[in-house]
């Protein structure tokens, strides 16, 4: 049961991250972004597959 709960929690976190990314993109579109904002977004999206994702993936495969 704990594994399922952890998976649901991780999925919820992913949904929140996606919502925040969409809000940031909307703000950038409306207000225009700064060069610093673009560099931060570029760095943040460089490795979208996080360590947590790798752990979850390995648990789902039973590794």
PDB file of C-alpha atoms in Angstrom:
ATOM      1  CA  UNK A   1       0.000   0.000   0.000  1.00  0.00           C
ATOM      2  CA  UNK A   2       2.848   2.358   0.809  1.00  0.00           C
ATOM      3  CA  UNK A   3       4.336   2.006  -2.671  1.00  0.00           C
ATOM      4  CA  UNK A   4       1.022   2.938  -4.266  1.00  0.00           C
ATOM      5  CA  UNK A   5       0.722   5.947  -1.973  1.00  0.00           C
ATOM      6  CA  UNK A   6       4.268   7.040  -2.814  1.00  0.00           C
ATOM      7  CA  UNK A   7       3.552   6.662  -6.507  1.00  0.00           C
ATOM      8  CA  UNK A   8       0.371   8.729  -6.184  1.00  0.00           C
ATOM      9  CA  UNK A   9       2.278  11.393  -4.265  1.00  0.00           C
ATOM     10  CA  UNK A  10       4.983  11.531  -6.900  1.00  0.00           C
ATOM     11  CA  UNK A  11       2.345  11.746  -9.621  1.00  0.00           C
ATOM     12  CA  UNK A  12       0.693  14.638  -7.741  1.00  0.00           C
ATOM     13  CA  UNK A  13       4.023  16.426  -7.510  1.00  0.00           C
ATOM     14  CA  UNK A  14       4.463  16.031 -11.252  1.00  0.00           C
ATOM     15  CA  UNK A  15       1.038  17.563 -11.824  1.00  0.00           C
ATOM     16  CA  UNK A  16       1.902  20.542  -9.613  1.00  0.00           C
ATOM     17  CA  UNK A  17       5.199  21.024 -11.437  1.00  0.00           C
ATOM     18  CA  UNK A  18       3.377  20.987 -14.778  1.00  0.00           C
ATOM     19  CA  UNK A  19       0.838  23.559 -13.555  1.00  0.00           C
ATOM     20  CA  UNK A  20       3.605  25.840 -12.311  1.00  0.00           C
ATOM     21  CA  UNK A  21       5.430  25.531 -15.618  1.00  0.00           C
ATOM     22  CA  UNK A  22       2.240  26.437 -17.503  1.00  0.00           C
ATOM     23  CA  UNK A  23       1.674  29.455 -15.225  1.00  0.00           C
ATOM     24  CA  UNK A  24       5.240  30.625 -15.744  1.00  0.00           C
ATOM     25  CA  UNK A  25       4.874  30.247 -19.508  1.00  0.00           C
ATOM     26  CA  UNK A  26       1.599  32.200 -19.465  1.00  0.00           C
ATOM     27  CA  UNK A  27       3.194  34.965 -17.412  1.00  0.00           C
ATOM     28  CA  UNK A  28       6.129  35.082 -19.799  1.00  0.00           C
ATOM     29  CA  UNK A  29       3.757  35.330 -22.764  1.00  0.00           C
ATOM     30  CA  UNK A  30       1.683  38.098 -21.181  1.00  0.00           C
ATOM     31  CA  UNK A  31       4.427  40.169 -19.545  1.00  0.00           C
ATOM     32  CA  UNK A  32       7.437  39.190 -21.566  1.00  0.00           C
ATOM     33  CA  UNK A  33      10.317  37.473 -19.867  1.00  0.00           C
ATOM     34  CA  UNK A  34      13.776  38.590 -19.010  1.00  0.00           C
ATOM     35  CA  UNK A  35      16.951  37.008 -20.301  1.00  0.00           C
ATOM     36  CA  UNK A  36      17.623  35.741 -16.770  1.00  0.00           C
ATOM     37  CA  UNK A  37      14.209  34.045 -16.647  1.00  0.00           C
ATOM     38  CA  UNK A  38      14.878  32.340 -19.979  1.00  0.00           C
ATOM     39  CA  UNK A  39      18.277  31.098 -18.814  1.00  0.00           C
ATOM     40  CA  UNK A  40      16.790  29.725 -15.583  1.00  0.00           C
ATOM     41  CA  UNK A  41      14.008  27.948 -17.500  1.00  0.00           C
ATOM     42  CA  UNK A  42      16.542  26.532 -19.941  1.00  0.00           C
ATOM     43  CA  UNK A  43      18.685  25.192 -17.098  1.00  0.00           C
ATOM     44  CA  UNK A  44      15.675  23.785 -15.247  1.00  0.00           C
ATOM     45  CA  UNK A  45      14.449  21.922 -18.309  1.00  0.00           C
ATOM     46  CA  UNK A  46      17.849  20.572 -19.264  1.00  0.00           C
ATOM     47  CA  UNK A  47      17.253  17.285 -17.426  1.00  0.00           C
ATOM     48  CA  UNK A  48      13.505  16.870 -17.078  1.00  0.00           C
ATOM     49  CA  UNK A  49      13.926  13.237 -16.014  1.00  0.00           C
ATOM     50  CA  UNK A  50      14.896  13.661 -12.357  1.00  0.00           C
ATOM     51  CA  UNK A  51      16.452  11.259  -9.900  1.00  0.00           C
ATOM     52  CA  UNK A  52      13.009  10.761  -8.369  1.00  0.00           C
ATOM     53  CA  UNK A  53      11.658   9.743 -11.773  1.00  0.00           C
ATOM     54  CA  UNK A  54      14.451   7.197 -12.124  1.00  0.00           C
ATOM     55  CA  UNK A  55      13.645   5.702  -8.704  1.00  0.00           C
ATOM     56  CA  UNK A  56       9.941   5.481  -9.506  1.00  0.00           C
ATOM     57  CA  UNK A  57      10.673   3.913 -12.883  1.00  0.00           C
ATOM     58  CA  UNK A  58      12.933   1.282 -11.330  1.00  0.00           C
ATOM     59  CA  UNK A  59      10.311   0.456  -8.652  1.00  0.00           C
ATOM     60  CA  UNK A  60       7.618   0.034 -11.317  1.00  0.00           C
ATOM     61  CA  UNK A  61       9.860  -2.361 -13.252  1.00  0.00           C
ATOM     62  CA  UNK A  62      10.552  -4.269 -10.030  1.00  0.00           C
ATOM     63  CA  UNK A  63      14.268  -3.543 -10.090  1.00  0.00           C
TER      64      UNK A  63
END
